[in-house]
Amino acid sequence: MAGSEHTSKQFDAELEAVRARVLQMGGLVESQIRLAVESLISGDVALMNRVIEDDHRVNALEVEIDESCNRILVRRQPAAGDLRMITTVIKTITDLERIGDEAEKIARMAKLLSQKDRLYLPRYNEIKHASDIALDMLRKSLDAFARLDLSTAAQVVRQDEQVDEEFRSIMRYLITFMMEDPRTISTSLEILFVAKAIERIGDHAKNMSEYVVYMVKGRDVRHVTVEEIEREVLE
Amino acid sequence: MAGSEHTSKQFDAELEAVRARVLQMGGLVESQIRLAVESLISGDVALMNRVIEDDHRVNALEVEIDESCNRILVRRQPAAGDLRMITTVIKTITDLERIGDEAEKIARMAKLLSQKDRLYLPRYNEIKHASDIALDMLRKSLDAFARLDLSTAAQVVRQDEQVDEEFRSIMRYLITFMMEDPRTISTSLEILFVAKAIERIGDHAKNMSEYVVYMVKGRDVRHVTVEEIEREVLE
């Protein structure tokens, strides 16, 4: 990492390996969300099962990266930027693992929905749209982490408001839907939980971007406004 | 911490101070949940506002404890049990902060609900019951953390199934309620989100207990079954 004092090539390689593993975990989680939403829309039960089964791969990566971080903390006793990188990774993988859980939940809801009469199902356009934004946020957070790119991180924090608004819009739509035909209530709730899972994914991506700002600037931005973060980034 | 080699009294005092701060943060979060649910049931809007306003105190404690942990990592370069204590604290306060967010959400939902016709509201017995279990889980997690008590930690992991079952039961009840009278749909959804927030609190308390097992045993139990954790604890 730029600006740090360590000279050991071996140490650099270890940090680089951890960073690469985080990006790999991020890629896996991204694919899990994409496939979960795809399976929901297509009704492909085999794909739903695959997403559910593959969650253990996400978990295994979390445990592995966590152990690498502990090893580095013990053996390398990193300071300043390197230490912030490690604590950022420890936090980031917790959020990635929870995004993985949300993907699994979406696949489970998709399974419940696939057993029902498709006749009463509302269209999934809105769900697809919200998940596209959440996926974009996740991708950008990983990019910001990889390239220490603060302006991308700030964009993600801003985008979170968009996902929240999508969620509220889906909820309003479902309420109308349920009121018009109370037989759709139970199905609509399952779709609502899918929307909620997507909203959570946005929250986790936002957390990840906030950690990036912290890693680079050494300033905690988790509990400040979007405007303050944007000012911080421009400084 | 027992079994570690450091002799510095100053270092011991620093670790003890961090532990005390975590317990203080836990106590604050516990009170936030209790007051949020109380305000929901009583309809006390001043209390709802107080919970919402006090969330910043939870956030401030998280930032402060996080900084203390970083300082200890840099200056003391802890190993073994002490290092596990610090990484456990870093993870624990993230979950505590998110429990605080859920308490704030409950208070916000309570405000929405307080503006509605109380005539159509379902009783809150079930919500109270679920939140009592979640609060008990949180208290036990903090106890397990304070006393390094594995059997209490294992109990919390087991209790999480109970909160999940309470959530499903509230959902079934609300579905019946909405189907009988579609005018209650929007109100029922708000209550459902309160129930969801309580279920999340249970999840976070469970995470915290799993970290305690890790801290004491040095073995990651986040992705194993309850039975395996119980075996681990008995060993």
XYZ file of C-alpha atoms in Angstrom:
470
model
C 0.000 0.000 0.000
C 1.309 3.416 -0.954
C 2.800 5.436 1.855
C 3.575 2.587 4.209
C 7.085 1.852 5.368
C 7.404 -1.916 5.218
C 9.967 -3.213 2.807
C 9.496 -6.945 3.050
C 8.467 -8.321 -0.317
C 6.975 -11.330 1.434
C 4.719 -9.058 3.486
C 3.631 -7.180 0.353
C 2.765 -10.509 -1.238
C 0.708 -11.525 1.796
C -1.292 -8.294 1.751
C -1.791 -8.615 -1.984
C -3.014 -12.207 -1.559
C -5.580 -11.125 1.036
C -6.791 -8.333 -1.221
C -7.142 -10.768 -4.126
C -9.113 -13.207 -1.951
C -11.527 -10.439 -0.917
C -12.125 -9.600 -4.579
C -12.634 -13.279 -5.333
C -15.160 -13.540 -2.492
C -16.856 -10.403 -3.821
C -17.079 -11.917 -7.297
C -18.648 -15.076 -5.908
C -21.194 -13.117 -3.869
C -22.028 -10.966 -6.891
C -22.664 -14.092 -8.943
C -24.822 -15.551 -6.135
C -27.121 -12.494 -6.175
C -27.307 -12.453 -9.946
C -28.195 -16.151 -10.138
C -30.705 -15.910 -7.273
C -32.641 -13.132 -9.012
C -32.333 -14.941 -12.357
C -33.762 -18.123 -10.812
C -36.624 -16.143 -9.265
C -37.594 -14.664 -12.613
C -37.156 -17.813 -14.695
C -38.570 -20.198 -12.075
C -35.500 -22.422 -12.577
C -35.544 -24.641 -9.454
C -32.192 -26.309 -10.212
C -30.580 -22.866 -10.234
C -32.273 -21.946 -6.931
C -30.843 -25.106 -5.353
C -27.408 -24.322 -6.720
C -27.421 -20.851 -5.133
C -28.528 -22.315 -1.779
C -25.875 -25.030 -1.900
C -23.103 -22.632 -2.953
C -23.542 -20.392 0.085
C -21.086 -22.599 1.986
C -18.383 -21.495 -0.493
C -18.936 -17.878 0.541
C -18.749 -18.863 4.215
C -15.560 -20.854 3.670
C -13.889 -17.857 2.033
C -14.879 -15.641 4.954
C -13.306 -18.023 7.478
C -10.171 -18.401 5.357
C -9.641 -14.654 4.857
C -10.334 -14.012 8.530
C -7.587 -16.469 9.454
C -5.152 -14.869 6.993
C -5.815 -11.489 8.582
C -5.174 -12.853 12.075
C -1.943 -14.462 10.883
C -0.774 -11.183 9.392
C -1.682 -9.271 12.558
C 0.341 -11.699 14.690
C 3.363 -12.182 12.466
C 3.685 -8.808 10.744
C 2.307 -6.435 13.341
C 1.268 -3.977 10.671
C 0.901 -0.273 11.409
C -0.852 2.723 9.869
C -2.178 2.073 6.346
C -1.455 -1.655 6.421
C -3.285 -2.095 9.701
C -6.239 -0.127 8.367
C -6.235 -2.384 5.317
C -6.459 -5.474 7.540
C -9.221 -4.138 9.800
C -11.078 -2.996 6.679
C -10.832 -6.511 5.254
C -12.125 -8.029 8.520
C -15.192 -5.778 8.355
C -15.673 -6.088 4.588
C -15.831 -9.878 4.585
C -18.492 -9.803 7.310
C -20.676 -7.713 5.013
C -19.868 -9.882 1.989
C -20.846 -12.988 3.936
C -24.159 -11.368 4.882
C -24.801 -10.367 1.281
C -24.268 -14.061 0.515
C -26.929 -14.908 3.104
C -29.345 -12.506 1.427
C -28.721 -14.184 -1.954
C -29.518 -17.522 -0.330
C -32.720 -16.048 1.159
C -33.778 -14.788 -2.278
C -33.261 -18.288 -3.696
C -35.324 -19.793 -0.849
C -38.147 -17.301 -1.457
C -37.924 -18.111 -5.168
C -38.462 -21.788 -4.292
C -41.557 -20.988 -2.247
C -42.859 -18.796 -5.056
C -42.157 -21.446 -7.708
C -44.549 -23.812 -5.936
C -47.412 -21.364 -6.283
C -49.878 -20.547 -8.971
C -47.923 -18.222 -11.272
C -51.215 -16.666 -12.339
C -51.347 -14.415 -9.293
C -47.737 -13.296 -9.358
C -46.926 -9.657 -9.942
C -44.331 -8.937 -12.585
C -40.720 -9.004 -11.506
C -39.535 -5.940 -13.434
C -39.259 -3.846 -10.312
C -37.331 -6.541 -8.445
C -34.933 -6.902 -11.366
C -34.432 -3.153 -11.506
C -33.717 -2.860 -7.754
C -31.312 -5.797 -7.863
C -29.454 -4.224 -10.797
C -28.798 -1.138 -8.697
C -27.707 -3.239 -5.695
C -25.372 -5.287 -7.926
C -23.917 -2.117 -9.367
C -23.302 -0.850 -5.828
C -21.558 -4.081 -4.876
C -19.362 -4.012 -7.987
C -18.443 -0.382 -7.376
C -17.630 -1.073 -3.700
C -15.258 -3.841 -4.732
C -13.706 -1.576 -7.370
C -13.304 1.207 -4.819
C -11.631 -1.300 -2.480
C -9.315 -2.629 -5.192
C -8.273 0.769 -6.510
C -8.621 2.778 -3.286
C -10.980 4.958 -5.253
C -12.791 7.395 -3.018
C -15.088 8.995 -5.563
C -16.525 5.603 -6.536
C -17.021 4.832 -2.843
C -18.905 8.113 -2.400
C -21.146 7.269 -5.379
C -22.156 4.000 -3.715
C -23.179 5.778 -0.535
C -25.329 8.066 -2.646
C -26.865 5.142 -4.604
C -28.106 3.539 -1.407
C -30.884 6.120 -1.278
C -31.996 4.913 -4.704
C -32.298 1.276 -3.582
C -34.248 2.370 -0.514
C -36.622 4.312 -2.747
C -37.030 1.275 -5.053
C -37.917 -0.805 -2.016
C -40.575 1.663 -0.877
C -42.005 1.772 -4.389
C -42.220 -2.051 -4.565
C -43.914 -2.063 -1.178
C -46.519 0.498 -2.258
C -47.180 -1.535 -5.390
C -47.586 -4.758 -3.414
C -49.947 -3.106 -0.938
C -52.243 -2.059 -3.789
C -51.959 -5.527 -5.246
C -52.896 -7.217 -1.960
C -55.812 -4.878 -1.329
C -57.251 -5.548 -4.761
C -56.992 -9.299 -4.321
C -56.415 -10.587 -0.776
C -55.681 -14.072 -2.171
C -52.293 -12.667 -3.257
C -51.275 -11.635 0.292
C -49.020 -14.540 1.151
C -47.312 -14.480 -2.260
C -46.906 -10.716 -2.115
C -45.191 -10.987 1.275
C -42.664 -13.405 -0.168
C -41.917 -10.913 -2.933
C -41.697 -8.179 -0.316
C -39.030 -10.204 1.511
C -37.091 -10.545 -1.729
C -37.237 -6.752 -2.093
C -36.145 -6.398 1.542
C -33.169 -8.710 0.885
C -32.138 -6.509 -2.041
C -32.440 -3.406 0.102
C -30.144 -5.084 2.674
C -27.609 -5.877 -0.036
C -27.523 -2.170 -0.812
C -26.931 -1.410 2.894
C -24.023 -3.858 3.047
C -22.459 -2.447 -0.137
C -22.756 1.009 1.398
C -20.987 -0.207 4.565
C -18.185 -1.601 2.408
C -17.720 1.718 0.622
C -17.611 3.545 3.929
C -14.815 1.234 5.075
C -12.868 2.138 1.918
C -13.087 5.837 2.754
C -11.881 4.980 6.258
C -9.041 2.845 4.902
C -7.789 5.610 2.640
C -8.469 8.683 4.725
C -8.168 7.133 8.183
C -11.358 8.836 9.167
C -14.500 7.045 10.272
C -17.378 8.014 7.995
C -19.933 5.450 9.044
C -22.093 7.819 10.972
C -21.925 11.008 8.959
C -24.137 12.292 6.142
C -23.595 11.617 2.443
C -22.739 15.286 1.975
C -19.977 15.068 4.599
C -18.531 11.979 2.921
C -18.512 13.736 -0.422
C -16.728 16.720 1.130
C -14.242 14.341 2.780
C -13.519 12.663 -0.549
C -12.895 15.953 -2.323
C -10.433 17.173 0.294
C -7.075 -12.640 29.800
C -6.126 -16.025 31.309
C -3.348 -17.909 29.551
C -1.753 -14.935 27.822
C 1.823 -13.945 28.495
C 1.745 -10.163 28.708
C 2.781 -8.762 32.039
C 2.237 -5.056 31.532
C -0.345 -3.797 33.994
C -1.012 -0.885 31.708
C -1.877 -3.250 28.855
C -4.200 -5.228 31.141
C -5.932 -2.000 32.079
C -6.373 -1.063 28.414
C -7.935 -4.424 27.561
C -10.174 -4.185 30.611
C -11.270 -0.678 29.613
C -12.223 -1.889 26.123
C -14.178 -4.786 27.588
C -16.009 -2.435 29.945
C -16.886 -0.100 27.055
C -18.336 -2.997 25.041
C -20.538 -3.938 28.003
C -21.589 -0.322 28.366
C -22.472 -0.173 24.666
C -24.387 -3.452 25.090
C -26.331 -2.014 28.016
C -27.250 1.072 26.010
C -28.390 -1.023 23.028
C -30.423 -3.263 25.331
C -32.159 -0.242 26.786
C -32.817 1.120 23.272
C -34.658 -2.082 22.266
C -36.601 -2.217 25.505
C -37.714 1.426 25.187
C -38.555 1.064 21.480
C -40.888 -1.876 22.156
C -42.319 -0.103 25.207
C -43.053 2.998 23.116
C -44.712 0.851 20.441
C -47.041 -0.752 22.961
C -47.854 2.384 24.946
C -48.016 4.720 21.945
C -45.716 7.144 23.794
C -44.445 9.402 20.986
C -41.958 11.281 23.204
C -40.321 7.952 24.048
C -40.186 6.988 20.336
C -38.393 10.253 19.586
C -35.966 9.690 22.435
C -35.001 6.251 21.070
C -34.491 7.698 17.567
C -32.394 10.576 18.899
C -30.302 8.353 21.156
C -29.093 6.134 18.307
C -26.173 8.532 17.769
C -24.909 7.585 21.253
C -24.664 3.950 20.131
C -22.823 5.013 16.973
C -20.408 7.202 18.918
C -19.521 4.300 21.209
C -18.857 2.069 18.203
C -16.440 4.591 16.682
C -14.719 5.151 20.026
C -14.236 1.428 20.783
C -13.060 0.805 17.229
C -10.384 3.458 17.671
C -9.295 1.992 21.018
C -8.898 -1.412 19.348
C -6.768 0.060 16.567
C -4.614 1.863 19.102
C -4.052 -1.368 21.039
C -3.228 -3.274 17.843
C -0.600 -0.696 16.873
C 0.962 -0.048 20.256
C 0.676 -3.410 21.971
C 0.853 -5.838 19.071
C -1.171 -8.417 20.986
C -0.893 -12.120 20.237
C -2.966 -15.247 20.806
C -5.841 -14.743 23.270
C -5.422 -10.968 23.493
C -5.509 -10.605 19.725
C -8.611 -12.781 19.539
C -10.188 -10.571 22.194
C -9.537 -7.473 20.076
C -10.809 -8.962 16.807
C -13.853 -10.270 18.700
C -14.545 -6.769 20.005
C -14.232 -5.302 16.484
C -16.867 -7.735 15.228
C -19.088 -7.517 18.322
C -19.476 -3.747 18.185
C -20.531 -3.960 14.518
C -23.392 -6.238 15.542
C -24.251 -4.052 18.546
C -24.380 -0.995 16.314
C -26.755 -2.808 13.945
C -28.952 -3.913 16.839
C -29.101 -0.219 17.708
C -30.263 0.498 14.135
C -33.030 -2.093 14.513
C -34.186 -0.438 17.762
C -34.340 2.868 15.895
C -36.362 1.211 13.101
C -38.823 -0.175 15.655
C -39.277 3.322 17.089
C -39.846 4.733 13.575
C -42.448 2.057 12.815
C -44.048 2.804 16.189
C -44.371 6.450 15.108
C -46.070 5.469 11.850
C -48.385 3.147 13.749
C -49.191 5.783 16.365
C -50.637 8.011 13.647
C -53.159 5.347 12.663
C -56.533 4.295 13.900
C -55.752 2.096 16.901
C -59.040 0.257 16.316
C -57.589 -1.925 13.596
C -54.358 -2.766 15.360
C -53.650 -6.358 16.286
C -52.550 -6.920 19.862
C -48.869 -6.581 20.622
C -48.537 -9.611 22.926
C -46.675 -11.618 20.323
C -44.280 -8.746 19.547
C -43.584 -8.288 23.252
C -42.962 -11.997 23.666
C -40.545 -12.168 20.701
C -38.678 -9.077 21.889
C -38.330 -10.569 25.390
C -36.548 -13.573 23.888
C -34.318 -11.351 21.724
C -33.462 -9.178 24.755
C -32.657 -12.278 26.783
C -30.352 -13.432 23.964
C -28.587 -10.069 23.896
C -28.121 -10.056 27.673
C -26.778 -13.603 27.637
C -24.378 -12.797 24.774
C -22.961 -9.894 26.758
C -22.696 -12.105 29.855
C -20.961 -14.797 27.839
C -18.558 -12.145 26.522
C -17.886 -10.701 29.991
C -17.374 -14.048 31.722
C -16.009 -16.028 28.731
C -18.877 -18.396 29.402
C -19.253 -20.910 26.592
C -22.352 -22.686 27.777
C -24.310 -19.419 27.907
C -23.050 -18.627 24.402
C -24.279 -22.023 23.174
C -27.703 -21.384 24.731
C -28.029 -18.154 22.739
C -27.307 -19.949 19.472
C -30.040 -22.426 20.355
C -32.492 -19.642 21.303
C -32.194 -18.066 17.876
C -34.402 -20.834 16.491
C -37.072 -19.757 18.971
C -37.047 -16.128 17.777
C -37.237 -17.287 14.164
C -40.250 -19.433 15.047
C -41.898 -16.471 16.831
C -41.392 -14.392 13.689
C -43.018 -17.020 11.493
C -45.929 -17.291 13.899
C -46.467 -13.497 13.888
C -46.345 -13.537 10.111
C -48.979 -16.292 9.869
C -51.168 -14.367 12.285
C -50.807 -11.135 10.297
C -51.599 -12.904 7.020
C -54.897 -14.171 8.457
C -55.581 -10.711 9.817
C -54.952 -9.020 6.458
C -57.043 -11.548 4.556
C -59.998 -11.039 6.878
C -59.798 -7.275 6.578
C -57.706 -5.869 3.709
C -57.967 -2.397 5.240
C -55.395 -3.565 7.795
C -52.756 -4.458 5.180
C -50.571 -1.394 5.435
C -50.686 -1.394 9.257
C -50.000 -5.116 9.373
C -46.911 -4.681 7.193
C -45.548 -2.117 9.625
C -46.024 -4.601 12.452
C -44.399 -7.278 10.296
C -41.328 -5.037 9.915
C -41.183 -4.628 13.671
C -41.229 -8.426 13.987
C -38.523 -8.637 11.320
C -36.379 -6.149 13.248
C -36.708 -8.316 16.358
C -35.746 -11.407 14.384
C -32.635 -9.533 13.178
C -31.739 -8.610 16.740
C -31.779 -12.327 17.523
C -29.454 -12.971 14.549
C -26.995 -10.337 15.752
C -27.032 -11.694 19.331
C -26.331 -15.133 17.894
C -23.370 -13.757 15.924
C -22.013 -12.205 19.110
C -22.220 -15.504 20.971
C -20.442 -17.276 18.154
C -17.600 -14.758 18.414
C -17.322 -15.588 22.142
C -16.871 -19.277 21.354
C -14.199 -18.277 18.828
C -12.497 -15.979 21.309
C -12.286 -18.684 23.972
C -11.699 -21.768 21.870
C -9.883 -20.179 18.948
C -12.116 -22.079 16.592
C -14.467 -20.490 14.103
C -18.015 -21.674 14.748
C -19.906 -19.259 12.584
C -20.768 -21.743 9.897
C -21.358 -24.951 11.810
C -24.553 -26.426 13.260
C -25.865 -25.759 16.775
C -25.084 -29.397 17.667
C -21.449 -28.933 16.656
C -21.167 -25.777 18.750
C -22.620 -27.598 21.742
C -20.100 -30.398 21.274
C -17.313 -27.843 20.931
C -18.352 -26.182 24.175
C -18.422 -29.459 26.095
C -14.940 -30.481 24.987
